[in-house]
Amino acid sequence: MGVRRTVPVKLDVDSDGAALLEDTVDTFLWCAQYVTDHAFEGEYVTTSKTTLDDETYDEVREATDGFNGGLVQAARNKAAEACKSVVARWKNGKKASKPHFTSPHVVYDHRTATLHDDHVGLATTDGRIEADYVLPDKASDTPHADYLFSDEYETTGSELHYSNGNWMLHIHCKTDVEPDTSKQATTENRTVLGVDLGVNNLAVASTGTFWTGNEFNHWRREYEKRRGDLQEHGTRWAHENIQSVGRKEEGRFTMTLHRISNELVAEARDHGCSVIAFEELTNIRDRTGASWGHKWAFTRLYEYAEYKAVEYGIDVAQVDPENTSRRCSHCGFTHPDNRESESFACLKCGYLNHADYDAAKNIGLRYLRRNQTGDDGGAPLGVRLNSGTLNVNGEYESPASTEARTGVHAESHLFTGG
């Protein structure tokens, strides 16, 4: 059985190297978009990597003045996978549109990146550059020591990302273990943390921890008022100040979302979770009545949690949110009248709790059901609650220890479930 981990490594890049990497990112994303646009030109979406390679490789290389062939193929693969995902959603009756690549990243393999003990060589639009790793002490208890510096793991590839002013290389590591002897594969990190997103509560975890939206909503209204007052003046000075207000707003909200994402990842780590499951963000404004600002915040929160969780070997995923707010996580009965505002009361079994908390558990359960047939031997066993877990059938399982944290919203003692 293969155990895979991803280790993020900060790179020390000088100004000339940064300029080359920025150009490489732009070219890589252009290549992926070109292939995707071509895939959508016909009556049917083309998803075959071989076909897309035959039909676009020469054109892309010519248009990019001979961009590295390995990176062209990596961009093609990225496009093909995105197209396959769209087609799969269509087959399941879900809405999906043509992918657009905007997140700054480049996919590397052993042909295009040479990984050394303390630095990496990366192919760019103009030859290769070398960048030193910014690493913690090898003796420290970090993923770098556990995987990157371990003789038991081999590197299988990497992705370059640009985030918050830093160049980060996400290095993929893999090792083969026997299923019956690997303690990690059988006992470690085998639960999923479900997360519901909303307006009144920005995030609610299946462990019963709430991140309120009060501060976010207060400042959103305050900044909207400031912009409205300035727009009434209609002067150049007012226009410049509107832009300044926008920068302050984004800065404040970005700090808040970083804090929440840090706490979400910490929540997953504290409870030994291998996965953080969010609801899909598509059409979330229609489902929750959120503003465009909330939609932006949900997207950023997911992205921040995704790249921060990588450091600890935690996956971040999205699941179909259909009926997660109407379904009883205790008995499975689904009905629109189960939920009224923030209160959940099951019409069938009488289960009572906060509606967002019930939805968080259902999101975790949906991830379990979607992945229970996986053959990697490491599928999560349950949805993590404040105390104990829910298995794939929604049945409560008590923790091994009688000691449990007191959550924000504990389960009612009238029920046996979590």
Tab-separated table of C-alpha atoms in Angstrom:
chain	number	residue	atom	x	y	z
A	1	MET	CA	0.000	0.000	0.000
A	2	GLY	CA	1.293	3.467	-0.846
A	3	VAL	CA	1.275	6.193	1.793
A	4	ARG	CA	1.535	9.683	0.328
A	5	ARG	CA	2.401	12.942	2.045
A	6	THR	CA	2.981	16.500	0.832
A	7	VAL	CA	5.553	18.750	2.498
A	8	PRO	CA	5.506	22.525	1.846
A	9	VAL	CA	8.969	24.092	1.629
A	10	LYS	CA	9.554	27.829	1.450
A	11	LEU	CA	12.063	28.887	-1.212
A	12	ASP	CA	14.656	31.641	-0.983
A	13	VAL	CA	14.294	33.360	-4.364
A	14	ASP	CA	16.098	36.525	-5.447
A	15	SER	CA	14.426	39.231	-7.531
A	16	ASP	CA	15.693	37.896	-10.885
A	17	GLY	CA	14.563	34.384	-10.027
A	18	ALA	CA	11.183	35.656	-8.837
A	19	ALA	CA	10.630	37.449	-12.144
A	20	LEU	CA	11.378	34.234	-14.049
A	21	LEU	CA	9.067	32.202	-11.829
A	22	GLU	CA	6.266	34.737	-12.288
A	23	ASP	CA	6.682	34.490	-16.053
A	24	THR	CA	6.727	30.680	-15.797
A	25	VAL	CA	3.519	30.669	-13.760
A	26	ASP	CA	1.774	32.934	-16.277
A	27	THR	CA	2.912	30.755	-19.178
A	28	PHE	CA	1.937	27.514	-17.446
A	29	LEU	CA	-1.566	28.822	-16.697
A	30	TRP	CA	-1.884	30.106	-20.270
A	31	CYS	CA	-0.973	26.648	-21.597
A	32	ALA	CA	-3.514	24.918	-19.349
A	33	GLN	CA	-6.212	27.388	-20.400
A	34	TYR	CA	-5.379	27.026	-24.093
A	35	VAL	CA	-5.732	23.233	-23.891
A	36	THR	CA	-8.971	23.567	-21.932
A	37	ASP	CA	-10.435	26.025	-24.433
A	38	HIS	CA	-9.528	23.603	-27.235
A	39	ALA	CA	-11.129	20.695	-25.348
A	40	PHE	CA	-14.425	22.594	-25.209
A	41	GLU	CA	-14.490	23.593	-28.896
A	42	GLY	CA	-16.193	20.493	-30.287
A	43	GLU	CA	-19.615	18.991	-29.787
A	44	TYR	CA	-18.206	16.926	-26.950
A	45	VAL	CA	-15.570	17.897	-24.390
A	46	THR	CA	-12.267	16.177	-25.122
A	47	THR	CA	-10.772	14.577	-22.009
A	48	SER	CA	-8.152	12.240	-23.495
A	49	LYS	CA	-4.594	13.340	-22.679
A	50	THR	CA	-3.295	11.629	-25.808
A	51	THR	CA	-5.785	13.375	-28.059
A	52	LEU	CA	-5.207	16.748	-26.439
A	53	ASP	CA	-1.458	16.263	-26.743
A	54	ASP	CA	-1.718	15.414	-30.452
A	55	GLU	CA	-3.977	18.386	-31.146
A	56	THR	CA	-2.356	21.115	-29.037
A	57	TYR	CA	1.292	20.340	-28.195
A	58	ASP	CA	2.916	21.850	-31.289
A	59	GLU	CA	0.607	24.872	-31.257
A	60	VAL	CA	1.307	25.590	-27.578
A	61	ARG	CA	5.060	25.229	-27.991
A	62	GLU	CA	5.046	27.591	-30.970
A	63	ALA	CA	2.837	30.156	-29.254
A	64	THR	CA	5.060	30.177	-26.151
A	65	ASP	CA	8.401	30.394	-27.998
A	66	GLY	CA	9.378	26.848	-27.108
A	67	PHE	CA	8.178	26.669	-23.482
A	68	ASN	CA	9.689	23.655	-21.702
A	69	GLY	CA	8.118	20.488	-23.151
A	70	GLY	CA	7.714	18.828	-19.766
A	71	LEU	CA	5.827	21.829	-18.394
A	72	VAL	CA	3.637	21.940	-21.513
A	73	GLN	CA	2.699	18.306	-20.888
A	74	ALA	CA	2.075	19.018	-17.198
A	75	ALA	CA	-0.242	21.880	-18.163
A	76	ARG	CA	-2.013	19.578	-20.614
A	77	ASN	CA	-2.488	16.989	-17.867
A	78	LYS	CA	-3.875	19.672	-15.563
A	79	ALA	CA	-6.344	20.727	-18.249
A	80	ALA	CA	-7.399	17.149	-19.012
A	81	GLU	CA	-8.066	16.404	-15.346
A	82	ALA	CA	-10.126	19.571	-14.980
A	83	CYS	CA	-12.159	18.686	-18.072
A	84	LYS	CA	-12.764	15.165	-16.758
A	85	SER	CA	-14.039	16.640	-13.506
A	86	VAL	CA	-16.525	18.831	-15.381
A	87	VAL	CA	-17.798	15.908	-17.464
A	88	ALA	CA	-18.164	13.761	-14.337
A	89	ARG	CA	-20.306	16.452	-12.697
A	90	TRP	CA	-22.489	16.669	-15.806
A	91	LYS	CA	-23.000	12.917	-15.763
A	92	ASN	CA	-24.171	13.190	-12.156
A	93	GLY	CA	-26.650	15.905	-13.061
A	94	LYS	CA	-24.601	18.694	-11.485
A	95	LYS	CA	-23.833	22.118	-12.889
A	96	ALA	CA	-20.289	22.877	-14.008
A	97	SER	CA	-18.708	25.371	-16.364
A	98	LYS	CA	-15.498	25.432	-18.347
A	99	PRO	CA	-12.496	25.602	-15.995
A	100	HIS	CA	-10.445	28.785	-15.751
A	101	PHE	CA	-6.952	28.656	-14.271
A	102	THR	CA	-6.062	31.627	-12.084
A	103	SER	CA	-4.372	30.232	-8.967
A	104	PRO	CA	-0.607	30.891	-9.339
A	105	HIS	CA	1.095	27.496	-9.517
A	106	VAL	CA	3.206	25.217	-11.713
A	107	VAL	CA	3.266	21.398	-11.678
A	108	TYR	CA	6.754	19.870	-11.779
A	109	ASP	CA	8.031	16.308	-12.171
A	110	HIS	CA	11.525	14.766	-12.115
A	111	ARG	CA	12.217	16.065	-15.628
A	112	THR	CA	11.463	19.679	-14.823
A	113	ALA	CA	12.561	19.908	-11.167
A	114	THR	CA	15.718	18.533	-9.587
A	115	LEU	CA	15.363	18.155	-5.818
A	116	HIS	CA	18.511	18.327	-3.714
A	117	ASP	CA	19.005	18.150	0.049
A	118	ASP	CA	19.062	21.913	0.496
A	119	HIS	CA	17.932	23.427	-2.806
A	120	VAL	CA	15.939	22.778	-5.973
A	121	GLY	CA	16.546	23.366	-9.652
A	122	LEU	CA	13.417	24.467	-11.530
A	123	ALA	CA	12.740	24.770	-15.253
A	124	THR	CA	11.470	28.223	-16.242
A	125	THR	CA	10.681	30.165	-19.395
A	126	ASP	CA	14.390	30.938	-19.680
A	127	GLY	CA	16.433	27.936	-18.623
A	128	ARG	CA	16.712	26.689	-15.060
A	129	ILE	CA	17.133	28.518	-11.798
A	130	GLU	CA	18.224	27.236	-8.412
A	131	ALA	CA	16.544	28.229	-5.152
A	132	ASP	CA	17.604	27.355	-1.612
A	133	TYR	CA	15.160	25.751	0.824
A	134	VAL	CA	14.182	27.655	3.965
A	135	LEU	CA	14.059	24.689	6.342
A	136	PRO	CA	13.527	24.058	10.054
A	137	ASP	CA	16.034	22.113	12.087
A	138	LYS	CA	16.231	18.518	10.840
A	139	ALA	CA	15.778	17.307	14.400
A	140	SER	CA	12.541	19.227	14.901
A	141	ASP	CA	9.176	17.496	14.962
A	142	THR	CA	7.867	18.652	11.571
A	143	PRO	CA	6.650	17.028	8.344
A	144	HIS	CA	10.056	17.870	6.875
A	145	ALA	CA	11.766	15.551	9.351
A	146	ASP	CA	9.081	12.864	9.095
A	147	TYR	CA	8.892	12.675	5.303
A	148	LEU	CA	11.264	14.931	3.339
A	149	PHE	CA	14.381	13.987	5.320
A	150	SER	CA	13.304	10.394	5.891
A	151	ASP	CA	15.048	7.584	4.021
A	152	GLU	CA	11.725	5.710	4.001
A	153	TYR	CA	10.062	8.239	1.660
A	154	GLU	CA	10.847	9.031	-1.965
A	155	THR	CA	9.834	12.211	-3.775
A	156	THR	CA	7.376	11.759	-6.633
A	157	GLY	CA	6.917	15.338	-7.843
A	158	SER	CA	6.155	18.832	-6.672
A	159	GLU	CA	4.033	21.921	-7.241
A	160	LEU	CA	5.252	25.489	-7.072
A	161	HIS	CA	2.808	27.921	-5.463
A	162	TYR	CA	2.934	31.653	-4.849
A	163	SER	CA	1.024	32.711	-1.741
A	164	ASN	CA	1.177	35.695	0.607
A	165	GLY	CA	4.373	36.965	-0.972
A	166	ASN	CA	6.197	33.631	-0.653
A	167	TRP	CA	7.286	31.015	-3.158
A	168	MET	CA	6.365	27.600	-1.765
A	169	LEU	CA	7.324	24.229	-3.227
A	170	HIS	CA	4.863	21.503	-2.228
A	171	ILE	CA	6.960	18.337	-2.433
A	172	HIS	CA	5.076	15.038	-2.827
A	173	CYS	CA	6.528	12.080	-0.936
A	174	LYS	CA	5.581	8.407	-1.023
A	175	THR	CA	6.455	5.174	0.736
A	176	ASP	CA	5.168	1.602	0.432
A	177	VAL	CA	4.035	-0.176	3.601
A	178	GLU	CA	2.359	-3.447	4.466
A	179	PRO	CA	-1.294	-2.875	5.438
A	180	ASP	CA	-1.182	-5.289	8.374
A	181	THR	CA	1.988	-3.899	9.908
A	182	SER	CA	1.675	-0.169	9.337
A	183	LYS	CA	0.564	1.500	12.530
A	184	GLN	CA	0.062	4.719	10.615
A	185	ALA	CA	-2.220	3.117	8.050
A	186	THR	CA	-4.422	1.412	10.639
A	187	THR	CA	-4.616	3.697	13.647
A	188	GLU	CA	-3.444	7.211	12.837
A	189	ASN	CA	-5.596	10.057	11.538
A	190	ARG	CA	-8.591	8.019	10.490
A	191	THR	CA	-11.434	10.496	10.962
A	192	VAL	CA	-12.932	13.382	8.986
A	193	LEU	CA	-13.834	16.865	10.228
A	194	GLY	CA	-17.030	18.153	8.599
A	195	VAL	CA	-17.345	21.936	8.122
A	196	ASP	CA	-20.505	23.891	7.315
A	197	LEU	CA	-20.267	27.472	6.004
A	198	GLY	CA	-22.849	30.196	6.497
A	199	VAL	CA	-23.676	33.852	7.059
A	200	ASN	CA	-24.406	34.026	10.791
A	201	ASN	CA	-21.678	31.488	11.500
A	202	LEU	CA	-18.852	31.627	8.975
A	203	ALA	CA	-17.822	28.066	9.827
A	204	VAL	CA	-19.104	25.288	12.079
A	205	ALA	CA	-17.172	22.056	12.657
A	206	SER	CA	-18.571	18.620	13.373
A	207	THR	CA	-16.704	18.769	16.686
A	208	GLY	CA	-19.129	21.463	17.824
A	209	THR	CA	-16.807	24.447	17.425
A	210	PHE	CA	-18.358	27.596	15.945
A	211	TRP	CA	-16.678	30.541	14.219
A	212	THR	CA	-19.215	33.344	14.369
A	213	GLY	CA	-19.755	35.757	11.495
A	214	ASN	CA	-20.681	38.700	13.746
A	215	GLU	CA	-17.405	40.587	13.361
A	216	PHE	CA	-17.195	39.876	9.636
A	217	ASN	CA	-20.785	41.028	9.058
A	218	HIS	CA	-20.296	44.160	11.190
A	219	TRP	CA	-17.260	45.317	9.228
A	220	ARG	CA	-18.783	44.355	5.881
A	221	ARG	CA	-21.721	46.684	6.607
A	222	GLU	CA	-19.371	49.394	7.929
A	223	TYR	CA	-17.187	49.349	4.809
A	224	GLU	CA	-20.250	49.352	2.548
A	225	LYS	CA	-21.513	52.461	4.354
A	226	ARG	CA	-18.154	54.189	3.975
A	227	ARG	CA	-18.080	53.467	0.247
A	228	GLY	CA	-21.653	54.672	-0.142
A	229	ASP	CA	-20.885	57.966	1.609
A	230	LEU	CA	-17.832	58.522	-0.597
A	231	GLN	CA	-19.685	57.680	-3.816
A	232	GLU	CA	-22.144	60.492	-3.122
A	233	HIS	CA	-19.300	63.027	-3.491
A	234	GLY	CA	-18.296	61.825	-6.946
A	235	THR	CA	-14.908	63.563	-6.789
A	236	ARG	CA	-11.468	62.244	-7.675
A	237	TRP	CA	-10.562	62.441	-3.985
A	238	ALA	CA	-13.606	60.317	-3.134
A	239	HIS	CA	-12.687	57.760	-5.795
A	240	GLU	CA	-9.168	57.409	-4.392
A	241	ASN	CA	-10.557	56.995	-0.892
A	242	ILE	CA	-13.008	54.336	-2.070
A	243	GLN	CA	-10.025	52.339	-3.325
A	244	SER	CA	-8.290	52.849	0.023
A	245	VAL	CA	-11.380	51.589	1.865
A	246	GLY	CA	-11.394	48.507	-0.354
A	247	ARG	CA	-7.764	47.735	0.491
A	248	LYS	CA	-8.413	48.144	4.218
A	249	GLU	CA	-11.487	45.911	3.969
A	250	GLU	CA	-9.625	43.131	2.177
A	251	GLY	CA	-6.727	43.364	4.620
A	252	ARG	CA	-8.974	43.093	7.673
A	253	PHE	CA	-10.966	40.183	6.261
A	254	THR	CA	-7.834	38.395	5.077
A	255	MET	CA	-6.431	38.460	8.627
A	256	THR	CA	-9.714	37.111	10.002
A	257	LEU	CA	-9.840	34.287	7.463
A	258	HIS	CA	-6.215	33.346	8.109
A	259	ARG	CA	-7.000	33.095	11.809
A	260	ILE	CA	-10.070	30.928	11.240
A	261	SER	CA	-8.261	28.662	8.781
A	262	ASN	CA	-5.420	28.222	11.298
A	263	GLU	CA	-7.928	27.262	13.970
A	264	LEU	CA	-9.739	24.861	11.625
A	265	VAL	CA	-6.505	23.040	10.842
A	266	ALA	CA	-5.636	22.996	14.549
A	267	GLU	CA	-9.077	21.544	15.287
A	268	ALA	CA	-8.436	18.748	12.795
A	269	ARG	CA	-4.995	18.065	14.259
A	270	ASP	CA	-6.264	18.075	17.845
A	271	HIS	CA	-8.829	15.428	16.937
A	272	GLY	CA	-6.525	13.303	14.762
A	273	CYS	CA	-8.414	13.949	11.516
A	274	SER	CA	-6.940	13.049	8.132
A	275	VAL	CA	-9.530	15.037	6.143
A	276	ILE	CA	-11.344	18.369	6.443
A	277	ALA	CA	-14.543	18.188	4.378
A	278	PHE	CA	-16.258	21.397	3.222
A	279	GLU	CA	-19.453	21.774	1.248
A	280	GLU	CA	-18.985	22.619	-2.438
A	281	LEU	CA	-18.870	26.369	-2.981
A	282	THR	CA	-20.784	26.322	-6.282
A	283	ASN	CA	-24.102	28.181	-5.861
A	284	ILE	CA	-23.447	28.748	-2.152
A	285	ARG	CA	-24.905	32.263	-2.434
A	286	ASP	CA	-28.219	30.818	-3.593
A	287	ARG	CA	-28.245	28.218	-0.806
A	288	THR	CA	-27.290	30.492	2.084
A	289	GLY	CA	-28.408	33.951	0.992
A	290	ALA	CA	-24.790	35.064	1.263
A	291	SER	CA	-23.507	38.262	-0.321
A	292	TRP	CA	-20.702	38.400	-2.863
A	293	GLY	CA	-18.443	39.277	0.074
A	294	HIS	CA	-19.367	36.085	1.867
A	295	LYS	CA	-18.762	34.037	-1.286
A	296	TRP	CA	-15.298	35.595	-1.520
A	297	ALA	CA	-14.692	34.821	2.157
A	298	PHE	CA	-15.808	31.180	1.807
A	299	THR	CA	-13.498	30.685	-1.178
A	300	ARG	CA	-10.531	32.258	0.599
A	301	LEU	CA	-11.197	30.269	3.783
A	302	TYR	CA	-11.213	27.018	1.819
A	303	GLU	CA	-8.026	27.935	-0.044
A	304	TYR	CA	-6.215	28.968	3.148
A	305	ALA	CA	-7.233	25.784	4.963
A	306	GLU	CA	-6.224	23.702	1.939
A	307	TYR	CA	-2.639	24.928	1.698
A	308	LYS	CA	-2.119	25.111	5.474
A	309	ALA	CA	-3.390	21.571	6.046
A	310	VAL	CA	-0.817	20.223	3.582
A	311	GLU	CA	1.924	20.840	6.129
A	312	TYR	CA	0.350	18.295	8.467
A	313	GLY	CA	-0.589	15.668	5.900
A	314	ILE	CA	-4.306	16.567	6.108
A	315	ASP	CA	-6.423	16.498	2.957
A	316	VAL	CA	-9.069	19.159	2.295
A	317	ALA	CA	-12.040	18.200	0.116
A	318	GLN	CA	-15.465	19.428	-0.990
A	319	VAL	CA	-18.673	17.388	-1.084
A	320	ASP	CA	-22.118	17.845	-2.605
A	321	PRO	CA	-24.125	19.948	-0.096
A	322	GLU	CA	-27.577	18.823	-1.297
A	323	ASN	CA	-29.949	18.417	1.689
A	324	THR	CA	-27.147	18.536	4.262
A	325	SER	CA	-29.090	21.274	6.082
A	326	ARG	CA	-32.362	19.330	5.914
A	327	ARG	CA	-31.136	15.847	6.810
A	328	CYS	CA	-31.151	14.524	10.361
A	329	SER	CA	-27.648	13.350	11.197
A	330	HIS	CA	-29.157	11.128	13.906
A	331	CYS	CA	-31.698	9.064	11.927
A	332	GLY	CA	-31.206	10.183	8.305
A	333	PHE	CA	-34.731	11.540	7.796
A	334	THR	CA	-34.686	14.419	5.295
A	335	HIS	CA	-37.388	17.102	5.122
A	336	PRO	CA	-37.410	20.895	4.544
A	337	ASP	CA	-39.360	21.453	7.758
A	338	ASN	CA	-36.664	19.818	9.873
A	339	ARG	CA	-34.876	23.160	9.862
A	340	GLU	CA	-36.202	26.538	10.907
A	341	SER	CA	-33.635	29.324	10.868
A	342	GLU	CA	-30.767	28.128	13.103
A	343	SER	CA	-32.781	25.423	14.873
A	344	PHE	CA	-32.931	21.792	13.789
A	345	ALA	CA	-35.731	19.533	15.017
A	346	CYS	CA	-36.191	16.194	13.249
A	347	LEU	CA	-39.865	15.526	12.483
A	348	LYS	CA	-39.243	11.776	12.677
A	349	CYS	CA	-37.011	11.061	15.676
A	350	GLY	CA	-37.188	14.395	17.523
A	351	TYR	CA	-33.440	15.067	17.421
A	352	LEU	CA	-32.736	18.675	18.457
A	353	ASN	CA	-29.614	20.749	17.876
A	354	HIS	CA	-28.176	23.771	16.115
A	355	ALA	CA	-28.918	23.512	12.389
A	356	ASP	CA	-25.400	24.446	11.264
A	357	TYR	CA	-23.884	21.839	13.577
A	358	ASP	CA	-26.187	19.163	12.180
A	359	ALA	CA	-25.191	20.212	8.648
A	360	ALA	CA	-21.473	19.953	9.532
A	361	LYS	CA	-21.975	16.361	10.633
A	362	ASN	CA	-23.896	15.564	7.452
A	363	ILE	CA	-21.080	17.020	5.338
A	364	GLY	CA	-18.629	14.732	7.090
A	365	LEU	CA	-20.942	11.742	6.633
A	366	ARG	CA	-21.295	12.478	2.929
A	367	TYR	CA	-17.522	12.431	2.553
A	368	LEU	CA	-17.405	9.067	4.339
A	369	ARG	CA	-20.035	7.551	2.064
A	370	ARG	CA	-18.342	8.923	-1.030
A	371	ASN	CA	-15.017	7.377	-0.048
A	372	GLN	CA	-16.004	4.201	1.793
A	373	THR	CA	-15.341	2.059	-1.292
A	374	GLY	CA	-11.782	3.375	-1.711
A	375	ASP	CA	-9.085	0.724	-2.042
A	376	ASP	CA	-6.195	2.585	-0.473
A	377	GLY	CA	-6.701	1.039	2.958
A	378	GLY	CA	-6.662	4.428	4.611
A	379	ALA	CA	-10.241	5.634	4.213
A	380	PRO	CA	-11.447	7.572	7.293
A	381	LEU	CA	-13.506	5.527	9.742
A	382	GLY	CA	-15.839	8.202	11.041
A	383	VAL	CA	-16.892	11.824	11.403
A	384	ARG	CA	-15.158	13.384	14.385
A	385	LEU	CA	-17.416	14.860	17.042
A	386	ASN	CA	-16.555	16.661	20.256
A	387	SER	CA	-16.581	13.236	21.904
A	388	GLY	CA	-16.570	10.044	19.837
A	389	THR	CA	-17.409	9.614	16.160
A	390	LEU	CA	-20.217	8.892	13.717
A	391	ASN	CA	-19.602	5.909	11.455
A	392	VAL	CA	-20.648	5.735	7.806
A	393	ASN	CA	-24.153	4.609	8.859
A	394	GLY	CA	-24.549	7.615	11.152
A	395	GLU	CA	-24.197	5.505	14.290
A	396	TYR	CA	-22.483	7.025	17.315
A	397	GLU	CA	-19.342	5.384	18.623
A	398	SER	CA	-18.029	6.343	22.062
A	399	PRO	CA	-14.422	7.460	22.507
A	400	ALA	CA	-11.922	5.081	23.995
A	401	SER	CA	-11.352	7.535	26.824
A	402	THR	CA	-14.078	8.912	29.063
A	403	GLU	CA	-12.355	12.297	29.017
A	404	ALA	CA	-13.753	14.662	26.395
A	405	ARG	CA	-13.590	18.362	25.690
A	406	THR	CA	-16.631	20.491	26.319
A	407	GLY	CA	-17.761	21.844	22.951
A	408	VAL	CA	-19.662	24.969	22.098
A	409	HIS	CA	-22.700	22.879	21.269
A	410	ALA	CA	-22.639	19.517	23.035
A	411	GLU	CA	-25.048	16.748	22.107
A	412	SER	CA	-28.322	16.454	23.987
A	413	HIS	CA	-28.314	13.707	26.598
A	414	LEU	CA	-31.735	12.652	25.326
A	415	PHE	CA	-29.993	10.964	22.432
A	416	THR	CA	-27.340	8.292	22.156
A	417	GLY	CA	-25.741	9.728	19.060
A	418	GLY	CA	-23.222	12.444	18.270
